[in-house]
């Protein structure tokens, strides 16, 4: 019998790629999504890639009675991978309560239902943002958690604490938090990818939209940082590699290989790339020059962040296989396909 896995936010950027990998590995998937920052068309993309249409329920997870009802109807759920959350850093500064409600109430309601079950497995979508500017690079999981730069970042920190505290008193609940570095790219089929609404806040969608002519010019936020070329360093991970890390984490919990009932893993490539390096790699894969300009630093940006991935490599048996070039060429193919 197939294991039934719920993917909240399963029509979003990372969620949709995880659904594909789960279906490829033989899991039965139920997607929950409220379509607030995603499109129902994504369901077609997933179905076309895997040949399997996942179950889908349009549901607002802030509505507690609906969450209770959902888990009553799906009492055979084996695990939950929780992506549904708001993720715009700037917006979170202006709308803190919306972010705390969206990102934390929903988490609490799901955990309350999982706690009632005899056994349950939970994967949480966390972020390297919890480290802030780490004192030592590459960043290991034991690096201290710094005060959050934004309400969004704070929801990831508090989210982890909520799960950790709940796991302490719930032996039947096993959880893993995955701290993603910078997810980019798209499925090689170009049938699913990132769909930013409005002006992209993240680097790679802004680059591909500039490359295609939707945006006139990319602003490079600061070239006076203490790095090799003055621009910030990040660990850009291909979303397909990232998706596979979720399957590895889930399998670890299902098999009972976990060493505690709450574990945390960094998910990145271990390689740091500067903004200018990303631009030059993009120019190489797209065969065109990118129009960009160096401007002032963006508030809240850390200088450099890249992962020490040895824990995930060793314990999850997972390693990123694709490089920056692969990721940028898939993002570019996706952008071209959208137009
Ligand atoms: C951002 C969030 C992080 C969140 C992640 C989710 C901030 C400060 N951080 O990470 O909390 O988890 O997104 O995806 O918003 N850049 C430009 N021009 C642009 C856009 C970005 O130069 O138009 C630069 C940034 O200054 C940064 C790098 O590109 O150095 C990556 O930026 P971005 O893609 O926004 O990711 P993060 O800031 O690392």
Coordinates of C-alpha atoms and ligand atoms in Angstrom, one line a residue:
X1 CA 0.0 0.0 0.0
X2 CA 1.2 3.5 -0.8
X3 CA 2.0 5.8 2.0
X4 CA -0.2 8.9 2.0
X5 CA 1.6 12.2 2.5
X6 CA 0.0 15.6 2.8
X7 CA 1.9 18.5 1.2
X8 CA 0.6 21.9 2.4
X9 CA 1.5 24.6 -0.1
X10 CA 2.0 21.8 -2.6
X11 CA 1.2 24.1 -5.6
X12 CA 4.0 26.6 -4.6
X13 CA 7.5 26.7 -5.9
X14 CA 9.2 24.2 -3.6
X15 CA 6.1 22.3 -2.7
X16 CA 5.3 21.4 -6.3
X17 CA 8.8 20.0 -6.9
X18 CA 8.5 18.0 -3.7
X19 CA 5.1 16.5 -4.9
X20 CA 6.8 15.4 -8.1
X21 CA 9.7 13.7 -6.2
X22 CA 7.2 12.0 -3.8
X23 CA 5.1 10.7 -6.6
X24 CA 8.2 9.5 -8.4
X25 CA 9.1 7.6 -5.2
X26 CA 5.7 5.9 -5.0
X27 CA 4.0 8.0 -2.4
X28 CA 0.4 9.0 -2.6
X29 CA 0.1 12.8 -2.3
X30 CA -2.7 15.0 -1.1
X31 CA -2.0 18.7 -1.7
X32 CA -3.5 21.4 0.5
X33 CA -3.2 24.9 -1.0
X34 CA -5.3 28.0 -0.6
X35 CA -4.1 29.3 -4.0
X36 CA -3.2 32.7 -2.4
X37 CA 0.3 32.6 -4.0
X38 CA 0.0 29.8 -6.5
X39 CA -2.0 28.7 -9.5
X40 CA -4.2 25.7 -10.1
X41 CA -2.4 25.3 -13.4
X42 CA 0.6 23.9 -11.4
X43 CA -1.5 20.7 -10.8
X44 CA -1.5 20.1 -14.6
X45 CA 2.3 20.5 -14.7
X46 CA 2.8 18.0 -11.9
X47 CA 0.4 15.5 -13.5
X48 CA 2.1 15.9 -16.9
X49 CA 5.5 15.2 -15.4
X50 CA 4.6 12.2 -13.2
X51 CA 1.5 10.8 -15.1
X52 CA -0.3 10.9 -11.7
X53 CA -2.8 13.6 -10.7
X54 CA -2.3 14.2 -7.0
X55 CA -5.4 14.7 -4.8
X56 CA -6.0 18.4 -4.2
X57 CA -8.0 20.3 -1.6
X58 CA -8.3 24.1 -1.6
X59 CA -8.2 24.8 2.1
X60 CA -7.2 27.8 4.3
X61 CA -5.2 26.3 7.1
X62 CA -6.0 29.2 9.4
X63 CA -9.5 27.8 9.6
X64 CA -9.1 25.4 12.5
X65 CA -12.4 23.5 12.0
X66 CA -11.4 22.7 8.4
X67 CA -8.0 21.4 9.5
X68 CA -9.7 19.1 12.1
X69 CA -12.1 18.0 9.4
X70 CA -9.4 17.3 6.9
X71 CA -7.4 15.0 9.2
X72 CA -10.6 13.2 10.2
X73 CA -11.3 12.5 6.5
X74 CA -7.6 11.6 5.9
X75 CA -7.0 9.5 9.1
X76 CA -4.6 7.3 7.1
X77 CA -2.0 10.1 6.6
X78 CA 1.5 8.9 7.1
X79 CA 3.2 12.2 7.1
X80 CA 2.9 15.9 6.5
X81 CA 5.4 18.2 4.7
X82 CA 4.5 21.8 5.6
X83 CA 5.2 24.6 3.1
X84 CA 2.1 26.7 3.3
X85 CA 3.3 30.0 4.6
X86 CA 3.9 33.6 3.6
X87 CA 7.4 34.3 2.5
X88 CA 8.0 38.0 1.5
X89 CA 10.5 39.4 3.9
X90 CA 9.6 43.1 3.1
X91 CA 5.9 42.5 3.3
X92 CA 6.3 40.8 6.7
X93 CA 7.8 44.0 8.2
X94 CA 4.6 45.9 7.3
X95 CA 2.1 43.1 8.1
X96 CA 3.6 41.3 11.1
X97 CA 0.3 39.9 12.4
X98 CA -0.6 38.5 9.1
X99 CA 2.7 36.7 9.0
X100 CA 2.4 35.4 12.5
X101 CA -1.1 34.2 11.9
X102 CA -0.4 32.6 8.5
X103 CA 2.8 31.0 9.5
X104 CA 2.3 30.0 13.1
X105 CA -1.5 29.4 13.6
X106 CA -1.5 27.0 10.7
X107 CA 1.5 25.1 12.1
X108 CA -0.1 24.8 15.5
X109 CA -3.4 23.5 14.1
X110 CA -1.6 20.8 12.1
X111 CA 0.6 19.8 15.0
X112 CA -2.5 19.5 17.2
X113 CA -4.1 17.1 14.8
X114 CA -0.8 15.1 14.4
X115 CA -0.4 14.9 18.1
X116 CA -3.7 13.0 18.3
X117 CA -2.4 10.2 16.0
X118 CA -0.7 7.1 17.1
X119 CA 2.3 7.9 15.0
X120 CA 3.1 10.8 12.7
X121 CA 5.9 12.2 10.7
X122 CA 6.4 15.9 10.1
X123 CA 8.8 17.9 7.8
X124 CA 9.1 21.7 8.4
X125 CA 10.2 24.1 5.8
X126 CA 12.7 26.3 7.6
X127 CA 15.4 28.7 6.4
X128 CA 19.1 29.6 6.8
X129 CA 17.6 33.0 7.7
X130 CA 17.6 31.7 11.3
X131 CA 21.4 32.0 11.4
X132 CA 21.4 35.7 10.4
X133 CA 25.1 36.7 9.7
X134 CA 26.9 33.6 11.1
X135 CA 30.2 34.2 12.8
X136 CA 31.8 31.1 11.1
X137 CA 31.4 29.9 7.5
X138 CA 30.4 27.4 6.3
X139 CA 27.4 27.3 8.6
X140 CA 26.8 24.2 10.7
X141 CA 23.5 23.3 12.4
X142 CA 25.0 24.2 15.7
X143 CA 25.7 27.8 14.8
X144 CA 23.8 30.1 17.1
X145 CA 20.4 31.4 16.1
X146 CA 20.6 35.2 15.7
X147 CA 17.8 37.7 16.5
X148 CA 15.5 37.6 13.4
X149 CA 15.8 40.5 10.9
X150 CA 12.1 40.4 10.0
X151 CA 8.8 39.0 11.2
X152 CA 9.1 36.4 8.4
X153 CA 12.4 35.2 9.7
X154 CA 11.0 35.2 13.2
X155 CA 8.2 32.9 12.1
X156 CA 10.8 30.3 11.0
X157 CA 12.6 30.6 14.4
X158 CA 9.4 30.4 16.4
X159 CA 8.1 27.6 14.1
X160 CA 11.2 25.5 14.9
X161 CA 10.7 26.2 18.6
X162 CA 7.1 25.2 18.5
X163 CA 7.9 21.9 16.9
X164 CA 10.9 21.2 19.2
X165 CA 8.8 21.8 22.3
X166 CA 5.9 19.7 21.0
X167 CA 8.2 16.8 20.1
X168 CA 9.5 16.9 23.7
X169 CA 6.1 15.9 25.0
X170 CA 4.8 13.8 22.1
X171 CA 6.7 10.6 21.6
X172 CA 4.3 9.7 18.7
X173 CA 5.4 12.7 16.8
X174 CA 8.6 12.7 14.8
X175 CA 9.8 15.9 13.1
X176 CA 12.6 17.2 10.9
X177 CA 13.2 20.9 10.1
X178 CA 15.1 21.5 6.9
X179 CA 16.9 24.8 6.8
X180 CA 17.1 25.7 3.2
X181 CA 19.8 28.0 1.8
X182 CA 18.7 29.8 -1.5
X183 CA 16.4 27.6 -3.6
X184 CA 16.5 28.4 -7.3
X185 CA 15.8 26.7 -10.7
X186 CA 13.0 24.7 -12.0
X187 CA 12.1 21.2 -13.1
X188 CA 14.1 20.1 -16.2
X189 CA 10.8 19.6 -18.1
X190 CA 10.1 23.3 -17.6
X191 CA 6.5 22.3 -16.6
X192 CA 6.8 23.6 -13.1
X193 CA 9.0 26.4 -11.6
X194 CA 8.9 29.6 -9.7
X195 CA 5.9 31.9 -10.3
X196 CA 6.5 35.2 -8.5
X197 CA 3.5 37.5 -8.2
X198 CA 4.4 41.1 -9.1
X199 CA 8.0 42.2 -8.9
X200 CA 10.3 39.4 -7.9
X201 CA 12.2 40.0 -4.6
X202 CA 14.7 37.2 -5.1
X203 CA 17.7 37.4 -7.3
X204 CA 17.2 34.6 -9.8
X205 CA 13.6 35.3 -10.9
X206 CA 14.6 39.0 -11.3
X207 CA 17.6 38.0 -13.5
X208 CA 15.5 35.7 -15.7
X209 CA 12.8 38.3 -16.0
X210 CA 15.4 40.9 -17.0
X211 CA 16.9 38.5 -19.4
X212 CA 13.6 37.9 -21.2
X213 CA 12.8 41.7 -21.2
X214 CA 10.0 41.8 -18.6
X215 CA 12.3 44.0 -16.4
X216 CA 14.6 46.6 -17.8
X217 CA 17.5 46.3 -15.4
X218 CA 18.6 44.3 -12.4
X219 CA 19.8 46.2 -9.4
X220 CA 22.8 44.6 -7.7
X221 CA 22.3 45.5 -4.0
X222 CA 25.8 46.6 -2.9
X223 CA 29.3 45.9 -4.3
X224 CA 31.2 47.2 -1.3
X225 CA 30.8 44.1 0.9
X226 CA 34.0 42.4 2.3
X227 CA 33.8 39.5 -0.2
X228 CA 35.9 38.5 -3.2
X229 CA 34.1 40.9 -5.6
X230 CA 32.2 43.1 -3.2
X231 CA 28.8 41.4 -3.7
X232 CA 27.0 39.2 -1.2
X233 CA 27.6 35.4 -1.1
X234 CA 24.8 32.9 -1.0
X235 CA 24.5 29.1 -1.4
X236 CA 22.1 28.6 -4.3
X237 CA 20.6 25.2 -4.4
X238 CA 18.6 23.6 -7.3
X239 CA 15.0 23.1 -6.2
X240 CA 15.0 19.5 -7.5
X241 CA 17.9 18.7 -5.3
X242 CA 16.1 20.4 -2.4
X243 CA 13.0 18.4 -3.2
X244 CA 14.9 15.2 -3.0
X245 CA 16.2 16.2 0.5
X246 CA 12.5 16.1 1.6
X247 CA 12.0 12.6 0.4
X248 CA 15.2 11.5 2.2
X249 CA 14.1 13.2 5.4
X250 CA 10.6 11.6 5.2
X251 CA 12.1 8.2 4.6
X252 CA 14.3 8.6 7.6
X253 CA 11.3 9.2 9.8
X254 CA 9.1 6.5 8.3
X255 CA 11.9 3.9 8.7
X256 CA 12.5 5.1 12.2
X257 CA 16.2 5.8 11.6
X258 CA 15.9 9.1 13.4
X259 CA 18.1 9.6 16.5
X260 CA 15.7 12.0 18.3
X261 CA 12.2 12.9 17.5
X262 CA 13.2 16.4 16.5
X263 CA 16.1 16.9 14.1
X264 CA 17.4 19.8 12.1
X265 CA 19.4 19.7 8.8
X266 CA 21.0 22.4 6.6
X267 CA 20.1 21.9 3.0
X268 CA 22.4 23.6 0.5
X269 CA 25.2 22.8 -1.9
X270 CA 28.0 23.9 0.4
X271 CA 29.2 26.3 -2.3
X272 CA 29.1 30.1 -1.9
X273 CA 28.5 32.2 -5.0
X274 CA 28.5 36.0 -5.3
X275 CA 25.8 38.0 -7.0
X276 CA 28.2 38.9 -9.8
X277 CA 29.1 35.2 -10.3
X278 CA 25.4 34.3 -10.6
X279 CA 25.1 37.0 -13.2
X280 CA 28.1 35.8 -15.2
X281 CA 26.9 32.2 -15.1
X282 CA 23.5 33.3 -16.3
X283 CA 25.1 35.2 -19.1
X284 CA 26.9 32.0 -20.1
X285 CA 23.8 29.8 -20.1
X286 CA 21.6 32.3 -21.8
X287 CA 24.2 33.5 -24.3
X288 CA 23.3 37.1 -23.7
X289 CA 24.5 40.0 -21.6
X290 CA 22.4 41.0 -18.7
X291 CA 21.6 44.7 -18.1
X292 CA 22.5 45.4 -14.5
X293 CA 23.6 48.2 -12.3
X294 CA 25.3 48.4 -8.9
X295 CA 23.2 50.3 -6.4
X296 CA 23.0 50.8 -2.6
X297 CA 23.0 47.8 -0.2
X298 CA 19.5 46.4 0.6
X299 CA 18.6 46.6 4.3
X300 CA 18.8 43.4 6.2
X301 CA 21.1 41.5 3.8
X302 CA 23.8 39.4 5.4
X303 CA 27.2 39.5 3.8
X304 CA 27.7 35.8 3.3
X305 CA 25.9 32.5 4.0
X306 CA 26.7 29.0 2.8
X307 CA 26.0 25.7 4.3
X308 CA 28.1 23.0 5.9
X309 CA 26.1 20.1 4.5
X310 CA 28.0 17.3 6.1
X311 CA 25.2 16.4 8.5
X312 CA 22.7 16.0 5.7
X313 CA 25.2 14.2 3.5
X314 CA 26.1 11.7 6.3
X315 CA 22.9 11.3 8.2
X316 CA 20.2 11.7 5.4
X317 CA 22.4 10.1 2.7
X318 CA 21.6 13.1 0.6
X319 CA 23.8 15.4 -1.4
X320 CA 23.1 18.1 -3.9
X321 CA 24.0 16.8 -7.4
X322 CA 23.3 19.8 -9.6
X323 CA 25.4 22.9 -9.8
X324 CA 24.7 26.6 -10.2
X325 CA 24.9 26.4 -13.9
X326 CA 22.3 23.6 -14.0
X327 CA 20.0 25.6 -11.8
X328 CA 20.3 28.8 -13.8
X329 CA 19.8 27.0 -17.1
X330 CA 16.6 25.3 -15.8
X331 CA 15.4 28.7 -14.5
X332 CA 16.1 30.2 -17.9
X333 CA 14.3 27.4 -19.7
X334 CA 11.3 27.9 -17.4
X335 CA 11.2 31.7 -18.0
X336 CA 11.3 31.2 -21.7
X337 CA 8.5 28.6 -21.5
X338 CA 6.3 31.0 -19.6
X339 CA 6.4 33.5 -22.4
Ligands
LIG1 C1 15.8 36.0 1.0 C2 15.4 36.4 2.4 C3 15.4 35.2 3.2 C4 14.4 34.1 2.7 C5 14.8 33.9 1.2 C6 13.6 33.1 0.6 C7 16.0 38.8 2.6 C8 16.9 39.7 3.3 N1 16.2 37.4 2.9 O1 17.1 35.5 1.0 O2 15.0 35.5 4.5 O3 14.5 33.0 3.4 O4 14.9 35.1 0.5 O5 13.7 32.9 -0.7 O6 15.1 39.2 1.9 N2 19.9 40.7 -4.9 C9 20.2 41.7 -5.8 N3 19.2 42.2 -6.6 C10 18.0 41.7 -6.5 C11 17.6 40.7 -5.6 C12 18.6 40.2 -4.9 O7 21.4 42.1 -5.9 O8 17.1 42.3 -7.3 C13 21.0 40.1 -4.1 C14 20.7 40.2 -2.6 O9 21.2 41.4 -2.1 C15 21.4 39.0 -2.1 C16 21.3 37.9 -3.2 O10 21.0 38.7 -4.4 O11 22.8 39.3 -1.9 C17 20.2 36.9 -2.9 O12 19.0 37.6 -2.6 P1 17.6 36.9 -2.5 O13 17.4 36.0 -3.7 O14 16.6 37.9 -2.2 O15 17.8 35.9 -1.3 P2 18.2 36.2 0.2 O16 18.3 37.6 0.5 O17 19.5 35.5 0.5

